[in-house]
Amino acid sequence: MEGDIFGELGNTTQVDSRILEIFQKNLLQAQDILNQNRLLINEINQNHESKRPDNLSRNVGLIRELNSNIRRVVDLYADLSGSFTKSREASSEGDSSGTLKSDGKINQKRIRST
């Protein structure tokens, strides 16, 4: 969603700060959407319980909006996951004790005392 956050940022502190900004922004957006979904679900339930034809018809649009919101939340969480993965990969590149290989296994390096 935010694009490649590592392209222009030079030092680790800037990268960490930018990652935290993106996490916070996406989590707040997701929380806002989830709060809106809670209101939509309450309205859908009330309309369903009323059994009035106009309210039941309105539920069609409300359910579509709810489904759209769910897709948006999934996308936000996918972006968070991708950003987290990139941040872990970037931090492991600077870690001399081990790196994460593409298959997900850790490539351990021994540190010898001299």
Tab-separated table of N, CA and C in Angstrom:
chain	number	residue	atom	x	y	z
A	1	MET	N	0.825	-1.188	0.000
A	1	MET	CA	0.000	0.000	0.000
A	1	MET	C	0.867	1.249	0.000
A	2	GLU	N	1.927	1.257	0.826
A	2	GLU	CA	2.795	2.405	0.920
A	2	GLU	C	3.965	2.304	-0.055
A	3	GLY	N	4.102	1.211	-0.752
A	3	GLY	CA	5.216	1.041	-1.655
A	3	GLY	C	6.426	0.510	-0.913
A	4	ASP	N	7.581	0.522	-1.580
A	4	ASP	CA	8.800	0.015	-0.977
A	4	ASP	C	9.357	1.056	-0.024
A	5	ILE	N	9.345	0.762	1.247
A	5	ILE	CA	9.766	1.730	2.247
A	5	ILE	C	11.270	1.722	2.463
A	6	PHE	N	11.981	0.802	1.851
A	6	PHE	CA	13.404	0.688	2.092
A	6	PHE	C	14.239	1.363	1.011
A	7	GLY	N	13.627	1.745	-0.099
A	7	GLY	CA	14.370	2.277	-1.226
A	7	GLY	C	15.128	3.547	-0.930
A	8	GLU	N	14.517	4.499	-0.255
A	8	GLU	CA	15.122	5.805	-0.086
A	8	GLU	C	15.706	6.021	1.291
A	9	LEU	N	15.413	5.164	2.246
A	9	LEU	CA	15.857	5.385	3.607
A	9	LEU	C	17.215	4.749	3.836
A	10	GLY	N	18.119	5.526	4.391
A	10	GLY	CA	19.476	5.057	4.516
A	10	GLY	C	19.781	4.298	5.778
A	11	ASN	N	19.561	4.901	6.950
A	11	ASN	CA	19.986	4.201	8.160
A	11	ASN	C	18.842	3.452	8.815
A	12	THR	N	19.207	2.532	9.694
A	12	THR	CA	18.243	1.637	10.326
A	12	THR	C	17.228	2.384	11.170
A	13	THR	N	17.650	3.443	11.848
A	13	THR	CA	16.738	4.205	12.690
A	13	THR	C	15.623	4.817	11.855
A	14	GLN	N	15.975	5.360	10.695
A	14	GLN	CA	14.960	5.933	9.807
A	14	GLN	C	14.019	4.844	9.307
A	15	VAL	N	14.548	3.684	8.955
A	15	VAL	CA	13.731	2.573	8.469
A	15	VAL	C	12.784	2.124	9.568
A	16	ASP	N	13.314	1.916	10.783
A	16	ASP	CA	12.480	1.492	11.907
A	16	ASP	C	11.378	2.492	12.181
A	17	SER	N	11.716	3.772	12.154
A	17	SER	CA	10.732	4.827	12.397
A	17	SER	C	9.653	4.813	11.324
A	18	ARG	N	10.052	4.649	10.086
A	18	ARG	CA	9.099	4.631	8.966
A	18	ARG	C	8.199	3.395	9.054
A	19	ILE	N	8.770	2.262	9.409
A	19	ILE	CA	7.987	1.031	9.544
A	19	ILE	C	6.942	1.193	10.640
A	20	LEU	N	7.362	1.758	11.777
A	20	LEU	CA	6.419	1.980	12.872
A	20	LEU	C	5.297	2.923	12.460
A	21	GLU	N	5.631	3.956	11.677
A	21	GLU	CA	4.610	4.876	11.163
A	21	GLU	C	3.586	4.134	10.313
A	22	ILE	N	4.085	3.293	9.424
A	22	ILE	CA	3.201	2.539	8.526
A	22	ILE	C	2.341	1.565	9.329
A	23	PHE	N	2.955	0.867	10.284
A	23	PHE	CA	2.190	-0.055	11.132
A	23	PHE	C	1.072	0.684	11.841
A	24	GLN	N	1.423	1.800	12.468
A	24	GLN	CA	0.428	2.557	13.222
A	24	GLN	C	-0.687	3.057	12.308
A	25	LYS	N	-0.327	3.586	11.160
A	25	LYS	CA	-1.324	4.102	10.223
A	25	LYS	C	-2.270	2.989	9.776
A	26	ASN	N	-1.712	1.851	9.372
A	26	ASN	CA	-2.543	0.744	8.889
A	26	ASN	C	-3.404	0.160	10.005
A	27	LEU	N	-2.836	0.056	11.210
A	27	LEU	CA	-3.626	-0.481	12.321
A	27	LEU	C	-4.776	0.451	12.687
A	28	LEU	N	-4.527	1.762	12.658
A	28	LEU	CA	-5.597	2.720	12.948
A	28	LEU	C	-6.685	2.675	11.873
A	29	GLN	N	-6.268	2.567	10.605
A	29	GLN	CA	-7.252	2.449	9.522
A	29	GLN	C	-8.080	1.184	9.694
A	30	ALA	N	-7.423	0.084	9.998
A	30	ALA	CA	-8.136	-1.184	10.191
A	30	ALA	C	-9.106	-1.075	11.362
A	31	GLN	N	-8.673	-0.461	12.450
A	31	GLN	CA	-9.552	-0.318	13.616
A	31	GLN	C	-10.768	0.547	13.286
A	32	ASP	N	-10.565	1.624	12.538
A	32	ASP	CA	-11.694	2.471	12.130
A	32	ASP	C	-12.704	1.688	11.294
A	33	ILE	N	-12.193	0.889	10.363
A	33	ILE	CA	-13.073	0.088	9.509
A	33	ILE	C	-13.805	-0.960	10.336
A	34	LEU	N	-13.097	-1.595	11.262
A	34	LEU	CA	-13.737	-2.599	12.113
A	34	LEU	C	-14.824	-1.973	12.997
A	35	ASN	N	-14.575	-0.765	13.486
A	35	ASN	CA	-15.608	-0.055	14.256
A	35	ASN	C	-16.828	0.241	13.389
A	36	GLN	N	-16.578	0.645	12.157
A	36	GLN	CA	-17.674	0.897	11.218
A	36	GLN	C	-18.433	-0.400	10.939
A	37	ASN	N	-17.712	-1.503	10.808
A	37	ASN	CA	-18.352	-2.800	10.574
A	37	ASN	C	-19.268	-3.189	11.728
A	38	ARG	N	-18.831	-2.900	12.946
A	38	ARG	CA	-19.658	-3.206	14.111
A	38	ARG	C	-20.995	-2.460	14.021
A	39	LEU	N	-20.947	-1.185	13.617
A	39	LEU	CA	-22.174	-0.402	13.457
A	39	LEU	C	-23.046	-0.960	12.323
A	40	LEU	N	-22.393	-1.343	11.229
A	40	LEU	CA	-23.139	-1.920	10.106
A	40	LEU	C	-23.833	-3.214	10.523
A	41	ILE	N	-23.133	-4.055	11.248
A	41	ILE	CA	-23.711	-5.334	11.690
A	41	ILE	C	-24.902	-5.089	12.608
A	42	ASN	N	-24.764	-4.118	13.508
A	42	ASN	CA	-25.894	-3.787	14.387
A	42	ASN	C	-27.105	-3.330	13.578
A	43	GLU	N	-26.869	-2.479	12.577
A	43	GLU	CA	-27.973	-2.002	11.740
A	43	GLU	C	-28.581	-3.142	10.927
A	44	ILE	N	-27.745	-3.996	10.395
A	44	ILE	CA	-28.233	-5.153	9.632
A	44	ILE	C	-29.110	-6.034	10.524
A	45	ASN	N	-28.663	-6.285	11.742
A	45	ASN	CA	-29.446	-7.104	12.676
A	45	ASN	C	-30.788	-6.455	13.010
A	46	GLN	N	-30.771	-5.158	13.262
A	46	GLN	CA	-32.021	-4.451	13.563
A	46	GLN	C	-32.985	-4.518	12.383
A	47	ASN	N	-32.455	-4.307	11.181
A	47	ASN	CA	-33.298	-4.373	9.984
A	47	ASN	C	-33.877	-5.773	9.807
A	48	HIS	N	-33.056	-6.777	10.066
A	48	HIS	CA	-33.509	-8.160	9.917
A	48	HIS	C	-34.617	-8.480	10.923
A	49	GLU	N	-34.412	-8.044	12.159
A	49	GLU	CA	-35.411	-8.296	13.195
A	49	GLU	C	-36.730	-7.568	12.928
A	50	SER	N	-36.665	-6.418	12.277
A	50	SER	CA	-37.889	-5.651	12.001
A	50	SER	C	-38.766	-6.340	10.952
A	51	LYS	N	-38.146	-7.115	10.077
A	51	LYS	CA	-38.821	-7.847	8.997
A	51	LYS	C	-39.620	-6.942	8.059
A	52	ARG	N	-39.332	-5.656	8.086
A	52	ARG	CA	-39.987	-4.729	7.158
A	52	ARG	C	-39.299	-4.844	5.800
A	53	PRO	N	-40.065	-4.926	4.726
A	53	PRO	CA	-39.476	-5.105	3.390
A	53	PRO	C	-38.457	-4.030	3.008
A	54	ASP	N	-38.726	-2.774	3.353
A	54	ASP	CA	-37.771	-1.726	2.994
A	54	ASP	C	-36.462	-1.856	3.782
A	55	ASN	N	-36.561	-2.281	5.032
A	55	ASN	CA	-35.347	-2.498	5.833
A	55	ASN	C	-34.560	-3.706	5.334
A	56	LEU	N	-35.282	-4.753	4.941
A	56	LEU	CA	-34.600	-5.939	4.415
A	56	LEU	C	-33.912	-5.620	3.090
A	57	SER	N	-34.540	-4.788	2.283
A	57	SER	CA	-33.922	-4.363	1.020
A	57	SER	C	-32.675	-3.528	1.290
A	58	ARG	N	-32.740	-2.692	2.294
A	58	ARG	CA	-31.588	-1.859	2.661
A	58	ARG	C	-30.407	-2.738	3.099
A	59	ASN	N	-30.706	-3.887	3.690
A	59	ASN	CA	-29.645	-4.782	4.143
A	59	ASN	C	-28.752	-5.252	3.006
A	60	VAL	N	-29.301	-5.349	1.817
A	60	VAL	CA	-28.481	-5.787	0.668
A	60	VAL	C	-27.295	-4.838	0.488
A	61	GLY	N	-27.582	-3.548	0.486
A	61	GLY	CA	-26.511	-2.553	0.343
A	61	GLY	C	-25.572	-2.542	1.535
A	62	LEU	N	-26.140	-2.708	2.727
A	62	LEU	CA	-25.311	-2.712	3.934
A	62	LEU	C	-24.365	-3.918	3.957
A	63	ILE	N	-24.868	-5.065	3.526
A	63	ILE	CA	-24.028	-6.273	3.480
A	63	ILE	C	-22.929	-6.114	2.429
A	64	ARG	N	-23.239	-5.482	1.308
A	64	ARG	CA	-22.203	-5.213	0.297
A	64	ARG	C	-21.121	-4.295	0.862
A	65	GLU	N	-21.548	-3.267	1.592
A	65	GLU	CA	-20.584	-2.358	2.214
A	65	GLU	C	-19.733	-3.097	3.244
A	66	LEU	N	-20.355	-3.964	4.019
A	66	LEU	CA	-19.645	-4.762	5.009
A	66	LEU	C	-18.595	-5.653	4.341
A	67	ASN	N	-18.983	-6.318	3.260
A	67	ASN	CA	-18.040	-7.179	2.523
A	67	ASN	C	-16.872	-6.368	1.968
A	68	SER	N	-17.167	-5.190	1.447
A	68	SER	CA	-16.114	-4.319	0.929
A	68	SER	C	-15.153	-3.908	2.042
A	69	ASN	N	-15.713	-3.578	3.190
A	69	ASN	CA	-14.880	-3.197	4.334
A	69	ASN	C	-13.993	-4.352	4.789
A	70	ILE	N	-14.535	-5.540	4.773
A	70	ILE	CA	-13.743	-6.716	5.171
A	70	ILE	C	-12.574	-6.903	4.220
A	71	ARG	N	-12.817	-6.723	2.923
A	71	ARG	CA	-11.722	-6.829	1.949
A	71	ARG	C	-10.648	-5.770	2.219
A	72	ARG	N	-11.076	-4.565	2.575
A	72	ARG	CA	-10.114	-3.492	2.873
A	72	ARG	C	-9.263	-3.846	4.092
A	73	VAL	N	-9.884	-4.411	5.117
A	73	VAL	CA	-9.143	-4.802	6.319
A	73	VAL	C	-8.144	-5.913	5.979
A	74	VAL	N	-8.564	-6.874	5.176
A	74	VAL	CA	-7.658	-7.946	4.755
A	74	VAL	C	-6.461	-7.356	4.013
A	75	ASP	N	-6.715	-6.397	3.124
A	75	ASP	CA	-5.624	-5.753	2.390
A	75	ASP	C	-4.675	-5.006	3.334
A	76	LEU	N	-5.237	-4.312	4.310
A	76	LEU	CA	-4.398	-3.592	5.273
A	76	LEU	C	-3.520	-4.561	6.057
A	77	TYR	N	-4.113	-5.674	6.501
A	77	TYR	CA	-3.328	-6.662	7.244
A	77	TYR	C	-2.285	-7.327	6.345
A	78	ALA	N	-2.596	-7.514	5.086
A	78	ALA	CA	-1.608	-8.073	4.151
A	78	ALA	C	-0.440	-7.104	3.988
A	79	ASP	N	-0.746	-5.803	3.891
A	79	ASP	CA	0.316	-4.803	3.809
A	79	ASP	C	1.171	-4.808	5.071
A	80	LEU	N	0.522	-4.927	6.224
A	80	LEU	CA	1.259	-4.994	7.484
A	80	LEU	C	2.179	-6.205	7.509
A	81	SER	N	1.658	-7.329	7.065
A	81	SER	CA	2.446	-8.554	7.038
A	81	SER	C	3.660	-8.401	6.125
A	82	GLY	N	3.428	-7.837	4.949
A	82	GLY	CA	4.527	-7.619	4.010
A	82	GLY	C	5.574	-6.670	4.561
A	83	SER	N	5.126	-5.589	5.182
A	83	SER	CA	6.061	-4.633	5.774
A	83	SER	C	6.848	-5.269	6.911
A	84	PHE	N	6.159	-6.072	7.719
A	84	PHE	CA	6.839	-6.739	8.826
A	84	PHE	C	7.892	-7.709	8.301
A	85	THR	N	7.533	-8.465	7.272
A	85	THR	CA	8.472	-9.415	6.683
A	85	THR	C	9.693	-8.687	6.137
A	86	LYS	N	9.465	-7.590	5.427
A	86	LYS	CA	10.589	-6.814	4.887
A	86	LYS	C	11.461	-6.268	6.009
A	87	SER	N	10.834	-5.808	7.085
A	87	SER	CA	11.623	-5.258	8.186
A	87	SER	C	12.453	-6.346	8.859
A	88	ARG	N	11.885	-7.538	8.997
A	88	ARG	CA	12.629	-8.652	9.604
A	88	ARG	C	13.800	-9.051	8.702
A	89	GLU	N	13.563	-9.071	7.395
A	89	GLU	CA	14.639	-9.425	6.470
A	89	GLU	C	15.739	-8.377	6.514
A	90	ALA	N	15.350	-7.107	6.575
A	90	ALA	CA	16.338	-6.034	6.619
A	90	ALA	C	17.135	-6.084	7.919
A	91	SER	N	16.471	-6.379	9.033
A	91	SER	CA	17.188	-6.431	10.305
A	91	SER	C	18.078	-7.660	10.375
A	92	SER	N	17.689	-8.761	9.748
A	92	SER	CA	18.526	-9.961	9.799
A	92	SER	C	19.757	-9.819	8.910
A	93	GLU	N	19.707	-8.939	7.912
A	93	GLU	CA	20.879	-8.718	7.068
A	93	GLU	C	22.009	-8.076	7.859
A	94	GLY	N	21.665	-7.272	8.840
A	94	GLY	CA	22.676	-6.626	9.656
A	94	GLY	C	23.094	-7.448	10.855
A	95	ASP	N	22.463	-8.581	11.081
A	95	ASP	CA	22.741	-9.437	12.237
A	95	ASP	C	23.787	-10.477	11.851
A	96	SER	N	24.926	-10.467	12.519
A	96	SER	CA	25.992	-11.393	12.138
A	96	SER	C	25.802	-12.784	12.713
A	97	SER	N	24.867	-12.939	13.666
A	97	SER	CA	24.724	-14.253	14.284
A	97	SER	C	23.872	-15.199	13.462
A	98	GLY	N	23.109	-14.695	12.544
A	98	GLY	CA	22.281	-15.570	11.725
A	98	GLY	C	21.468	-14.779	10.733
A	99	THR	N	21.180	-15.408	9.611
A	99	THR	CA	20.361	-14.762	8.599
A	99	THR	C	19.226	-15.683	8.212
A	100	LEU	N	18.175	-15.096	7.719
A	100	LEU	CA	17.014	-15.861	7.308
A	100	LEU	C	17.137	-16.178	5.829
A	101	LYS	N	17.136	-17.464	5.506
A	101	LYS	CA	17.226	-17.889	4.115
A	101	LYS	C	15.855	-17.803	3.469
A	102	SER	N	15.822	-17.867	2.151
A	102	SER	CA	14.561	-17.730	1.431
A	102	SER	C	13.569	-18.840	1.751
A	103	ASP	N	14.059	-19.978	2.232
A	103	ASP	CA	13.144	-21.064	2.590
A	103	ASP	C	12.623	-20.939	4.020
A	104	GLY	N	12.983	-19.844	4.708
A	104	GLY	CA	12.488	-19.599	6.050
A	104	GLY	C	13.357	-20.161	7.152
A	105	LYS	N	14.434	-20.899	6.794
A	105	LYS	CA	15.314	-21.482	7.802
A	105	LYS	C	16.435	-20.499	8.123
A	106	ILE	N	16.914	-20.582	9.333
A	106	ILE	CA	17.975	-19.672	9.764
A	106	ILE	C	19.322	-20.267	9.403
A	107	ASN	N	20.167	-19.436	8.813
A	107	ASN	CA	21.521	-19.821	8.480
A	107	ASN	C	22.413	-19.312	9.621
A	108	GLN	N	22.751	-20.198	10.553
A	108	GLN	CA	23.537	-19.802	11.730
A	108	GLN	C	25.008	-19.675	11.373
A	109	LYS	N	25.622	-18.635	11.921
A	109	LYS	CA	27.062	-18.449	11.786
A	109	LYS	C	27.645	-18.455	13.185
A	110	ARG	N	28.723	-19.185	13.359
A	110	ARG	CA	29.376	-19.205	14.662
A	110	ARG	C	30.254	-17.980	14.816
A	111	ILE	N	30.209	-17.431	16.002
A	111	ILE	CA	31.093	-16.307	16.311
A	111	ILE	C	32.193	-16.861	17.209
A	112	ARG	N	33.415	-16.788	16.716
A	112	ARG	CA	34.547	-17.351	17.450
A	112	ARG	C	35.199	-16.288	18.315
A	113	SER	N	35.563	-16.702	19.500
A	113	SER	CA	36.293	-15.804	20.403
A	113	SER	C	37.754	-15.830	20.013
A	114	THR	N	38.403	-14.677	20.039
A	114	THR	CA	39.815	-14.635	19.695
A	114	THR	C	40.657	-14.180	20.841
